Coordinates of C-alpha atoms and ligand atoms in Angstrom, one line a residue:
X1 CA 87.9 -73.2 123.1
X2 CA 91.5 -72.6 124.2
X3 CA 94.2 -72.7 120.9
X4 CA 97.5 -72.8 121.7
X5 CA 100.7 -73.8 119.8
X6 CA 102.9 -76.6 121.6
X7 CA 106.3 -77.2 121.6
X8 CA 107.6 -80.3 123.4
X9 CA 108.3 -83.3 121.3
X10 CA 105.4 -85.6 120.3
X11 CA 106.9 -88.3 122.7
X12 CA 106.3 -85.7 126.0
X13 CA 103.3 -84.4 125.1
X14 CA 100.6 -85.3 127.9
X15 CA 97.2 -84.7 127.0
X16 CA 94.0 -87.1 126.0
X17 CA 94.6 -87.2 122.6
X18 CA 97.3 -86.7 119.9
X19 CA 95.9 -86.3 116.3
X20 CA 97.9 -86.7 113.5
X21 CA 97.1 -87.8 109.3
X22 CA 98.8 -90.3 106.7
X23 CA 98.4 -90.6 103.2
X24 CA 97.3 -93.0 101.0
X25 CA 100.1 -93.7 99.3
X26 CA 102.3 -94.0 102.3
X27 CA 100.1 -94.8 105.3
X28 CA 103.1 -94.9 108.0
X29 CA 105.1 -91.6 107.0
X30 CA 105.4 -88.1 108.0
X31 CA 105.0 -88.0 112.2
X32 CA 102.9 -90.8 112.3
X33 CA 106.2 -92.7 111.2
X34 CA 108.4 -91.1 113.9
X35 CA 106.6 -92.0 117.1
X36 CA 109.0 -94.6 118.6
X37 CA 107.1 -97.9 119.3
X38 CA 103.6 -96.8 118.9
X39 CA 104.5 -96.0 115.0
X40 CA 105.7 -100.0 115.2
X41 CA 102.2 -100.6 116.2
X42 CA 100.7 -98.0 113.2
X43 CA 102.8 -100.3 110.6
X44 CA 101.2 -103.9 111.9
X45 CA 98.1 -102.1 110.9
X46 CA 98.8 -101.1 107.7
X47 CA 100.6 -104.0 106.7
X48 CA 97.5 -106.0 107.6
X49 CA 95.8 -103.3 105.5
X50 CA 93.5 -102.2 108.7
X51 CA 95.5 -99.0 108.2
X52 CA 95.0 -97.7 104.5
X53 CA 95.3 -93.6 104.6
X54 CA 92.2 -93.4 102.5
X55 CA 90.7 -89.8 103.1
X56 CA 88.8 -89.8 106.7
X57 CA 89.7 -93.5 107.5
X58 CA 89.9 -93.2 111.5
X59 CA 92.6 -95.3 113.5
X60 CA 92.2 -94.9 117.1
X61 CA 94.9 -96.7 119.8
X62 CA 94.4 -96.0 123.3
X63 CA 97.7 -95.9 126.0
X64 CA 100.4 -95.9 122.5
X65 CA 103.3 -97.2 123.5
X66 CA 106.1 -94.7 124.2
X67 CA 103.8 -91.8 123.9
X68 CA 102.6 -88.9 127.2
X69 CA 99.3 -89.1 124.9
X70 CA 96.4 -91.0 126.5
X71 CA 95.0 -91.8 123.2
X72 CA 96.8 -91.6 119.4
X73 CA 94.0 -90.8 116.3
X74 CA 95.8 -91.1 112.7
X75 CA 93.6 -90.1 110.3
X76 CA 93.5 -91.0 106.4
X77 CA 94.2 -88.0 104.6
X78 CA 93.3 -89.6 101.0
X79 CA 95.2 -89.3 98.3
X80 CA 98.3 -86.7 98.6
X81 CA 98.2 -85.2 94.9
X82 CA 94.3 -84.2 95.9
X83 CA 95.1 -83.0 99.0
X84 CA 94.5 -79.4 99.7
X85 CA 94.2 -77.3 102.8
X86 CA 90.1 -77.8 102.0
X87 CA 90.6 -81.4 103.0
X88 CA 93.2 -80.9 105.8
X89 CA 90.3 -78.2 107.1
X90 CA 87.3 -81.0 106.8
X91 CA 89.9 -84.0 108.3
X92 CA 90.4 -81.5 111.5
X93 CA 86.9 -81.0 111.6
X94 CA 86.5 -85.0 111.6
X95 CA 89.1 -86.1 114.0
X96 CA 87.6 -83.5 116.1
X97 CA 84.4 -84.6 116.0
X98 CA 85.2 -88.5 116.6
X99 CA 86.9 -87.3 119.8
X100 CA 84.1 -85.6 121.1
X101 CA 81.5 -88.3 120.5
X102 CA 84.0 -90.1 122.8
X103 CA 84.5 -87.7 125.7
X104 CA 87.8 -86.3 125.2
X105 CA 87.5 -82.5 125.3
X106 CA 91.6 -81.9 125.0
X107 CA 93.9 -82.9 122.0
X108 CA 97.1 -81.9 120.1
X109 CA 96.9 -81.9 116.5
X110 CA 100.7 -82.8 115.0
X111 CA 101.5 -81.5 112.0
X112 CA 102.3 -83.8 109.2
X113 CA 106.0 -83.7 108.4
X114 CA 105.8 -81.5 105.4
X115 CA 103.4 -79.8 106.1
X116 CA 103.6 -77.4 108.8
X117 CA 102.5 -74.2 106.9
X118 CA 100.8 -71.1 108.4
X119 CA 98.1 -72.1 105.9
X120 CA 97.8 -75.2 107.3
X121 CA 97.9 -74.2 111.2
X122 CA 95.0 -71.9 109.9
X123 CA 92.8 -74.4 107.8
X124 CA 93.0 -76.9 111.0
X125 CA 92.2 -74.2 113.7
X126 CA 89.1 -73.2 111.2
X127 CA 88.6 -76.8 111.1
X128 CA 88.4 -77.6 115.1
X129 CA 86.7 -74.5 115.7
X130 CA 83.5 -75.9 112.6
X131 CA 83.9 -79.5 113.9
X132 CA 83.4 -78.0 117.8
X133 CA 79.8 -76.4 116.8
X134 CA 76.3 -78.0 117.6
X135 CA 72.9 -77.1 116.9
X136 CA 71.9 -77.5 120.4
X137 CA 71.0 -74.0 122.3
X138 CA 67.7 -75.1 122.9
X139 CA 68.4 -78.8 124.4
X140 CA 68.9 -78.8 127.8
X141 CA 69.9 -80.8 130.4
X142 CA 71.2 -84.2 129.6
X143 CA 69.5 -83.7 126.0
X144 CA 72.7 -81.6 125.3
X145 CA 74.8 -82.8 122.6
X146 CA 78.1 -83.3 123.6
X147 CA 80.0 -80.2 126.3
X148 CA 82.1 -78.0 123.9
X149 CA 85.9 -78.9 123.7
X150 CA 88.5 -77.4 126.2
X151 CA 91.4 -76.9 124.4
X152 CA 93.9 -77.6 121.6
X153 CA 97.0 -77.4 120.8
X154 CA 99.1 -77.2 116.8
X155 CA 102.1 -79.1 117.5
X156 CA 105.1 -79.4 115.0
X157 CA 104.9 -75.8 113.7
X158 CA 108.1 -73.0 114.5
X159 CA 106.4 -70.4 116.7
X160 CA 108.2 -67.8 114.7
X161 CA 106.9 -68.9 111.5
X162 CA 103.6 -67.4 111.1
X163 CA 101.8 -70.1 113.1
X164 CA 100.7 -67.9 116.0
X165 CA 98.9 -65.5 113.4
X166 CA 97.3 -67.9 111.1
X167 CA 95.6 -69.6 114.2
X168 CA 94.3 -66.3 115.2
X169 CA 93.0 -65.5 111.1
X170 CA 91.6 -69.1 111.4
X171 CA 89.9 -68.4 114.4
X172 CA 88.3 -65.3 113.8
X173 CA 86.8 -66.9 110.0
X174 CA 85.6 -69.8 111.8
X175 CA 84.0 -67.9 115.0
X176 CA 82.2 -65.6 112.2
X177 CA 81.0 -68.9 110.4
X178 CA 79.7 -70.1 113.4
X179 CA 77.9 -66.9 114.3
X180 CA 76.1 -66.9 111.0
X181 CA 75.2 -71.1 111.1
X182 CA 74.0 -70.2 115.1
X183 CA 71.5 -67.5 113.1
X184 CA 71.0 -69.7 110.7
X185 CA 69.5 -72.3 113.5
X186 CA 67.1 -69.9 115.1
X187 CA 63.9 -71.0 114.5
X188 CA 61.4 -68.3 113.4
X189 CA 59.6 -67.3 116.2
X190 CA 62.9 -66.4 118.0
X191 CA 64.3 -64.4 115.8
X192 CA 62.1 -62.3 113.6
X193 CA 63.4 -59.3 110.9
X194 CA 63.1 -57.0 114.1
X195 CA 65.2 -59.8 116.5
X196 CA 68.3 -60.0 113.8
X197 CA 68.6 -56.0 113.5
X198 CA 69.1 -55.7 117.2
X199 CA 71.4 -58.8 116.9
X200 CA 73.1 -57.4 114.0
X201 CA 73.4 -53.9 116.1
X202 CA 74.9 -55.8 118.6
X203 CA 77.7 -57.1 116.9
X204 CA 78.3 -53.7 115.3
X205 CA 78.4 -52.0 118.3
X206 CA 80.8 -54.7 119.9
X207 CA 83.1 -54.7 117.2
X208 CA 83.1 -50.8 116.2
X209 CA 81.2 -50.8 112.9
X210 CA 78.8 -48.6 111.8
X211 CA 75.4 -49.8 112.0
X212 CA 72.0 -48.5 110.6
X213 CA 68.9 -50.7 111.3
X214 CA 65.9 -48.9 108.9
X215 CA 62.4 -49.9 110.2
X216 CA 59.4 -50.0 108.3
X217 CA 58.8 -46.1 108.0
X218 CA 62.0 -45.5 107.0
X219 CA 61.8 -48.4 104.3
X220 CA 58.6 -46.8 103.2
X221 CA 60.2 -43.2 103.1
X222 CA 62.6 -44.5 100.7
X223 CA 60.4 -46.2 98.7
X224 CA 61.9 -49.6 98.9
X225 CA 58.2 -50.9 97.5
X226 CA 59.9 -54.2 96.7
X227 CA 61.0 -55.3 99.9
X228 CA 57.7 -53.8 101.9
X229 CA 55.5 -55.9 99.3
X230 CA 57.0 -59.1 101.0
X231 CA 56.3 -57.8 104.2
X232 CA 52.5 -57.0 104.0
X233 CA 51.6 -60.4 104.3
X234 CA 52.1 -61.0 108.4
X235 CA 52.3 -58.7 111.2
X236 CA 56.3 -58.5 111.6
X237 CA 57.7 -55.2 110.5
X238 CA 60.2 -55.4 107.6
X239 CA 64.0 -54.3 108.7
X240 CA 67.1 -53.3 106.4
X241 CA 69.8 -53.7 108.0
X242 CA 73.1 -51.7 107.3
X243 CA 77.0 -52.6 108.3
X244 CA 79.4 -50.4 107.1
X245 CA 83.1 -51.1 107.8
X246 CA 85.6 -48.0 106.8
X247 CA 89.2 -48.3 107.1
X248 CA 91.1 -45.4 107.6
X249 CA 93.6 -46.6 105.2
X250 CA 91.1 -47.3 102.5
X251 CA 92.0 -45.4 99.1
X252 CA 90.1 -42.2 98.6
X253 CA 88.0 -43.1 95.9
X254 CA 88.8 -46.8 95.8
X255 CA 86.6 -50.1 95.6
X256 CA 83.7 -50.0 98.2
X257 CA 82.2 -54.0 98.0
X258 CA 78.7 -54.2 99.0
X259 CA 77.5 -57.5 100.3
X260 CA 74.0 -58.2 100.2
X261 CA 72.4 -60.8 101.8
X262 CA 68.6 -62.2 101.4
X263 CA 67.2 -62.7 105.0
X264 CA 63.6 -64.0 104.8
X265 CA 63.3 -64.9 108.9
X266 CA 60.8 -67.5 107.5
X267 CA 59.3 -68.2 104.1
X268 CA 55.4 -69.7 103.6
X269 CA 55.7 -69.0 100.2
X270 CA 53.4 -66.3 100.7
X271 CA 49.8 -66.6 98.8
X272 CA 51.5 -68.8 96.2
X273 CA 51.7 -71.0 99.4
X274 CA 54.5 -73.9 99.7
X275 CA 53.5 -77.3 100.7
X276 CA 53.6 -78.5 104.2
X277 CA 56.5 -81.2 104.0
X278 CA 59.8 -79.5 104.7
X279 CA 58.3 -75.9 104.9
X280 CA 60.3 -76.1 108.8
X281 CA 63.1 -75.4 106.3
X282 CA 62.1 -71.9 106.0
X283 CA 63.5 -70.6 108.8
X284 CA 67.0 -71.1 107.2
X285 CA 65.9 -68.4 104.3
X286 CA 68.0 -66.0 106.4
X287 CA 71.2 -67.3 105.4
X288 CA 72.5 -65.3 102.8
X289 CA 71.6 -61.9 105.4
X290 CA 73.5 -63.6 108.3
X291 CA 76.5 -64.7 106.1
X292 CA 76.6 -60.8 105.5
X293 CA 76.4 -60.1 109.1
X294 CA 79.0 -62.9 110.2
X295 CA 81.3 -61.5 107.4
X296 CA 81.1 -57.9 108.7
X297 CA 82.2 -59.8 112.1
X298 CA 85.3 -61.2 110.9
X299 CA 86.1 -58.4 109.0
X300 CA 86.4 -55.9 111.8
X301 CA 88.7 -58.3 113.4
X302 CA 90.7 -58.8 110.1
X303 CA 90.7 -55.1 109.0
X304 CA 91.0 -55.4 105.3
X305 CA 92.1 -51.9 103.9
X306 CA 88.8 -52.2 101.4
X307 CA 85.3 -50.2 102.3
X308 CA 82.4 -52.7 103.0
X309 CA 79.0 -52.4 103.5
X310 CA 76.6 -55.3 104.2
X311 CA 73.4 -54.4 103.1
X312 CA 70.5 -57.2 104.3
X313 CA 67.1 -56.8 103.5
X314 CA 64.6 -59.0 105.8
X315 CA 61.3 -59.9 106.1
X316 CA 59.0 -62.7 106.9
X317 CA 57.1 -64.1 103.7
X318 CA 53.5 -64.6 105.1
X319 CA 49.5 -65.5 103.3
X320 CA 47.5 -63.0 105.0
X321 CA 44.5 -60.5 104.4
X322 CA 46.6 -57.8 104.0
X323 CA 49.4 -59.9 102.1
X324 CA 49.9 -58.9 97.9
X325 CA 48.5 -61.4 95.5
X326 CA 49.4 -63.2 92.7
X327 CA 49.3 -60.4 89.8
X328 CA 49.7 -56.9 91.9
X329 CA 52.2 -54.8 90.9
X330 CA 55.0 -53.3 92.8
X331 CA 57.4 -50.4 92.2
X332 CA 60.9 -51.1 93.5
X333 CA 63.0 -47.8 94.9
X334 CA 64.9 -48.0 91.9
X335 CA 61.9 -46.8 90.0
X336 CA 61.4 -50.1 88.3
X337 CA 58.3 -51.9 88.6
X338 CA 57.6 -55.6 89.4
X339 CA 54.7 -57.5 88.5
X340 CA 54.4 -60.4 91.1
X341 CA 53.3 -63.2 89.4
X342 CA 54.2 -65.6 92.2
X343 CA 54.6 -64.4 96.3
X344 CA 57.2 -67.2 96.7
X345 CA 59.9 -65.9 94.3
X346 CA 60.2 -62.9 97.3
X347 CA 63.5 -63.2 97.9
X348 CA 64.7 -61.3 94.0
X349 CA 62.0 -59.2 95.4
X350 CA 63.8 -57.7 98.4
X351 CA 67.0 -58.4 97.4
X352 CA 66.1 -55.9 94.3
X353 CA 65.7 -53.0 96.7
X354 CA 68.5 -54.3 98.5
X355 CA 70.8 -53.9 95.6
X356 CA 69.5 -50.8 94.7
X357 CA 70.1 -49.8 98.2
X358 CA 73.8 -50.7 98.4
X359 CA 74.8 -49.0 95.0
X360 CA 73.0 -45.7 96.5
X361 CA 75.4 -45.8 99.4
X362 CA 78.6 -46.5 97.1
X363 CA 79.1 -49.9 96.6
X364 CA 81.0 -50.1 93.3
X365 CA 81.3 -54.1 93.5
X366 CA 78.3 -56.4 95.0
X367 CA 78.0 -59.8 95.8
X368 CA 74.6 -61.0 96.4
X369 CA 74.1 -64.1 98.9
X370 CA 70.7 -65.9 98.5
X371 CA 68.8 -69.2 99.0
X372 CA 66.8 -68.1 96.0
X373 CA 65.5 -70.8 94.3
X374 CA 64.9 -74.7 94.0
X375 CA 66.0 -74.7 90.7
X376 CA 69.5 -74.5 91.7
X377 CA 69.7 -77.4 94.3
X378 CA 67.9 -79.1 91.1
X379 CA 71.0 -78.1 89.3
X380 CA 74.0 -78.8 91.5
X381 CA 72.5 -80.6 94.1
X382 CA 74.0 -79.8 98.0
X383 CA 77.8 -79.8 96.8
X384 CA 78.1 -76.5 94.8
X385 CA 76.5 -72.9 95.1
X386 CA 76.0 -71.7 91.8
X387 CA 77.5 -68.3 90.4
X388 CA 76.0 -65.8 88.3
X389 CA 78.1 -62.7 87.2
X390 CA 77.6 -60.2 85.0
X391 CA 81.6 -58.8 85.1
X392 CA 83.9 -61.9 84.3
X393 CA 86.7 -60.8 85.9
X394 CA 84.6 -59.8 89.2
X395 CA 83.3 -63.4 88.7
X396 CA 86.6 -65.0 88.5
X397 CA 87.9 -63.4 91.4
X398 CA 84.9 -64.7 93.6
X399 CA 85.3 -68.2 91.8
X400 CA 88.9 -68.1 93.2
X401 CA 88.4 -66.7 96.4
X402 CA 86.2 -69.6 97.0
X403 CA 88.4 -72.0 95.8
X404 CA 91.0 -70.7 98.1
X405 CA 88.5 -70.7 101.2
X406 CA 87.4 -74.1 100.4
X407 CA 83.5 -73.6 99.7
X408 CA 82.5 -75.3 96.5
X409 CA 80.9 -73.2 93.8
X410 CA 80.1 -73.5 90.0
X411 CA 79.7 -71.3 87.4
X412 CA 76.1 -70.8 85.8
X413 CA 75.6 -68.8 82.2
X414 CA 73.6 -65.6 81.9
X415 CA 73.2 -65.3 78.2
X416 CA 71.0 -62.3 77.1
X417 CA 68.1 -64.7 75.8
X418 CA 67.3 -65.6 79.7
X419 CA 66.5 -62.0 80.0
X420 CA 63.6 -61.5 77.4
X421 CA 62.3 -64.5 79.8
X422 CA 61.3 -61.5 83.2
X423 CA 60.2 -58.6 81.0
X424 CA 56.7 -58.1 82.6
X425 CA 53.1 -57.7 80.9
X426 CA 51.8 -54.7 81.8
X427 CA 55.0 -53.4 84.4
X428 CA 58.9 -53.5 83.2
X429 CA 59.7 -57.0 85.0
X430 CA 57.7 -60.1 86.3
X431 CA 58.9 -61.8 89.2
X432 CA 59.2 -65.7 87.6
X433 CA 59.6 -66.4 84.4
X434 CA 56.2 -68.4 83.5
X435 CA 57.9 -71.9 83.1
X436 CA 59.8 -74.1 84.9
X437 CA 63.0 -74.4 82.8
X438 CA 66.3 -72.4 84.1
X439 CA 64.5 -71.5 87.3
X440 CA 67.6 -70.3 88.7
X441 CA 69.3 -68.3 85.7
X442 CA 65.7 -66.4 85.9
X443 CA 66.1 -65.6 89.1
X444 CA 69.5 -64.3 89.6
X445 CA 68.6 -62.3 85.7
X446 CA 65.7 -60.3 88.0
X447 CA 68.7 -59.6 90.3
X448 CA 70.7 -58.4 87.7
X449 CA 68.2 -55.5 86.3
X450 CA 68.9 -53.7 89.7
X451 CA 72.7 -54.3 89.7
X452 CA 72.6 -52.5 86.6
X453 CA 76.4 -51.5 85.2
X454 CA 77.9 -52.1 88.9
X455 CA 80.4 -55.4 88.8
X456 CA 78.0 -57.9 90.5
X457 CA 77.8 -61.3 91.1
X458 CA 75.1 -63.8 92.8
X459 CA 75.7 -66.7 95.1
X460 CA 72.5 -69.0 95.2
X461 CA 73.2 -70.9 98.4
X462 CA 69.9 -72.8 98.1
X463 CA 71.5 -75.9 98.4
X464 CA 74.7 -75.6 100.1
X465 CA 73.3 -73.3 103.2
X466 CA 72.0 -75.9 105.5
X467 CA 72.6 -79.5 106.1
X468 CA 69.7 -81.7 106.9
X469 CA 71.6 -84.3 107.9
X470 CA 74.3 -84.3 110.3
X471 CA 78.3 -85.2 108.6
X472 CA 81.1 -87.0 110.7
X473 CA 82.7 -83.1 110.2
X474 CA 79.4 -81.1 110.6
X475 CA 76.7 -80.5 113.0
X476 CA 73.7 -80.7 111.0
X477 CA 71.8 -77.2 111.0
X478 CA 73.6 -73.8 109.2
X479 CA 76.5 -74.3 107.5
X480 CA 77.7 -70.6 107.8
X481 CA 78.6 -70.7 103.8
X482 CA 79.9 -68.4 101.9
X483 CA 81.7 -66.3 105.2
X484 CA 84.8 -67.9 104.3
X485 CA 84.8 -66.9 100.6
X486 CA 83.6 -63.3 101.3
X487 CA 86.1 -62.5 103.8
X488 CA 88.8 -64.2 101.6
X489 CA 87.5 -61.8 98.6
X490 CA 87.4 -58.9 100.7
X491 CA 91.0 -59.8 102.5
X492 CA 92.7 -59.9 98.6
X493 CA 90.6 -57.0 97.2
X494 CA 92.9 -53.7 97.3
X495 CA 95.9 -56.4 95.7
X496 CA 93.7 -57.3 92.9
X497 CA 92.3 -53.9 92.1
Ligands
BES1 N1 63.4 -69.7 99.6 C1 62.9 -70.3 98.4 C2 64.0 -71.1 97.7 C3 64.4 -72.4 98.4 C4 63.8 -73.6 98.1 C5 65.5 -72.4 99.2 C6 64.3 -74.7 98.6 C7 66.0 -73.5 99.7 C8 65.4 -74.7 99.5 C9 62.5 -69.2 97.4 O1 62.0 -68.0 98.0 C10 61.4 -69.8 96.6 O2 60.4 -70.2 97.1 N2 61.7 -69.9 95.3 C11 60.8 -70.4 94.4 C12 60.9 -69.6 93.1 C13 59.8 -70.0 92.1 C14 58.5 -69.5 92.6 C15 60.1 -69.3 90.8 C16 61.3 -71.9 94.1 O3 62.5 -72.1 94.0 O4 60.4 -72.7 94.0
ZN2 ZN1 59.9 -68.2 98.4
ZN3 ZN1 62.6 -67.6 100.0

């Protein structure tokens, strides 16, 4: 999709649709209010309260009077005291959306009057470039969803203001969150542990990152007992997949984040099998790996002056003859060993080696990205991810480099008496905790033990990491969360040290 910033006046500008919002309080202001006759028409509506600015609220003219435009979309930005650039990201990815469903593959989005920030110019080329994504790469023909977009245009924005750049920062994040939902998407068979190592090589090699895939005998000359315990189960090799992006003008010594991403290609449950409604959802158990992978995308475009390594264990979670049972015991490469009392709580299990991995190659600050457990979607449902740290500050600067990047996320307590609950029988942990309460506290306190002193934090993205149901701003499929967040975090790092 072409982006381009435009710079006649709203009145000249030919193209099939010109998109612009209003606000609650004051449906007919900003640009909307200044489009000659057509605004005339924008104030019937409103006064006949057909035209209300409430958030998402679609009004749709075709051939406005005095306007080049073919069609004019306002759309209802909600209320202005609540509006942020999150909601200015998801109404771009709405309007965008609306048009498509209708055939028009070319619009101009005008920037309200007030608000023709580079942030802005950024959160609605990130939101064109989400709304613009389907979940279609195996449809063909006429089964297609709609024909991606042609082009856009930012209208209303100084060219020598920043504009230019923030569309380019927008598009790279959203490009990165695409490629991790189009990963996300791939069903199983198509894309084994094997399959996303050569596509994570790819990108590495495309984008000048280091890249080190380590196959099976490598994983078992390192003793990474954990994650190879997962993998017995089915004939698909275990991978672990390194990205390492070094900045020349990184401190000597400084920070090195290490992102580590759980990416189970496809999870039965194991021996501890899962029931047969909704276990297609599996495939998506990949999604805190391919965040990783996206992230390191973005970043080599972005070039943060901050060492980062993505660090994504992966495996397929398979019953089997060969596959370890309910009880066995495991020793991790950090030395530790893991009673497995259940072969579906696999993903602590490989992200434990995984952690201990990154740490060995320098990571002095990790953030973990996992659809760990149903405990948590129990918790918050499909709005928030839930965050566990064990450094508050570390924490908080996660917490607000999601809240800057617009991906919900909540706080969840690790108090020390959730710990006695994953001290093993007869090995030093156990794998669940025995009951059902605080499923996903448990969980992310199994992580913990292998993050050990290092700064850490853990995003379970059970809930929040697919969407089963298509949104007027979403395909439904991969969501592509946390990318934004990480690369925000990483973007802000050497500032915040
Ligand atoms: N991949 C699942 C978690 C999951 C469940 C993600 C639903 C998304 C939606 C994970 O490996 C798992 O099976 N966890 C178990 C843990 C339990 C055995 C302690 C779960 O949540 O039931
Ligand atoms: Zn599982
Ligand atoms: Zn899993």
């Amino acid at each position: 999709m072409n982006i381009t910033l435009e710079s006649r006046t709203p009145a000249a500008i030919e193209t099939q649709a010109l998109v612009t919002y209003v606000f609650d309080e004051e449906p007919v202001s900003g640009r909307a209010g200044q489009l000659g006759p057509a605004s005339e028409v924008l104030r019937r509506l409103a006064q006949n309260s057909e035209l209300t600015g409430k958030a998402l609220e679609m009004t749709y003219l075709h051939a406005p009077q005095g306007l080049k435009a073919e069609r004019l979309l306002v759309v209802g930005a909600g209320k202005k005291a609540k509006f942020d650039s999150a909601q200015l990201r998801k109404l771009a990815q709405t309007a965008l959306r609306y048009l498509k469903s209708r055939g028009v593959k070319r619009l101009v989005f005008l920037a309200h009057a007030d608000g023709a920030t580079p942030e802005a110019a950024q959160a609605i080329t990130e939101g064109l470039i989400l709304g613009d994504f389907e979940g279609d790469k195996y449809k063909t023909g006429d089964k297609k969803n709609s024909a991606p977009f042609e082009s856009v245009a930012l209208a209303g924005w100084d060219a020598n203001g920043g504009a230019g750049k923030a569309v380019e920062k927008g598009r790279i994040i959203a490009e990165a969150q695409n490629f991790a939902r189009s990963l996300a998407n791939e069903p199983a068979n198509l894309l084994t542990p094997k399959i996303l190592g050569e596509r994570a090589a790819a990108m590495a090699r495309e984008n000048g990152l280091e890249c080190d895939v380590l196959d099976e005998k490598r994983i078992a000359e390192l003793k990474m007992g954990a994650l190879l315990s997962v993998s017995l189960g089915g004939p698909e090799p275990p991978r672990m997949i390194v990205i390492t992006y070094s900045p020349p003008n990184a401190a000597p010594g400084g920070p090195v984040l290490g992102l580590v991403g759980k990416a189970v290609t496809f999870d039965t449950g194991g021996i501890s099998i899962k029931p047969a409604a909704d276990m297609d959802k599996m495939k998506f158990d990949m999604s805190g790996g391919a965040a990783m992978i996206a992230t390191m995308h973005a970043l080599s475009k972005l070039k943060p002056a901050i060492k980062v390594i993505a660090v994504v264990p992966s495996t397929e979670n398979m019953p089997g003859g060969r596959a370890q049972k309910p009880g066995d015991v495991q020793t991790s490469m950090s030395g530790k060993t893991i009673e497995v009392l259940n072969t579906d709580a696999e993903g602590r299990l490989i992200l434990a080696d995984g952690v201990t991995y990154a740490r060995k190659l320098g990571a002095t600050h990790l953030v973990d990205a996992a659809t760990l457990t149903g405990a948590i979607v129990v918790a918050l449902g499909a709005v928030n991810a839930g965050v566990f740290g064990t450094d508050q500050a570390f924490t908080d600067r996660v917490l607000a480099s999601a809240k800057a990047a617009g991906e919900k996320m909540w706080p969840m307590p690790m108090d020390d008496e959730y710990r006695e609950m994953m001290k093993g029988t007869i090995s030093d942990l156990q794998n669940i905790s025995g009951g059902r309460y605080a499923g996903a506290i448990t969980g992310a306190m199994f992580i913990r033990e292998f993050a050990e002193d290092t700064p850490w934090v853990h995003l379970d993205i059970a809930g929040t990491a697919w969407l089963d149901d298509a949104k007027p701003w979403m395909a439904k499929g991969g969501t592509g969360t946390p990318v934004r967040t990480l690369v925000e975090l990483a973007m802000n790092f050497d500032s915040k040290k």
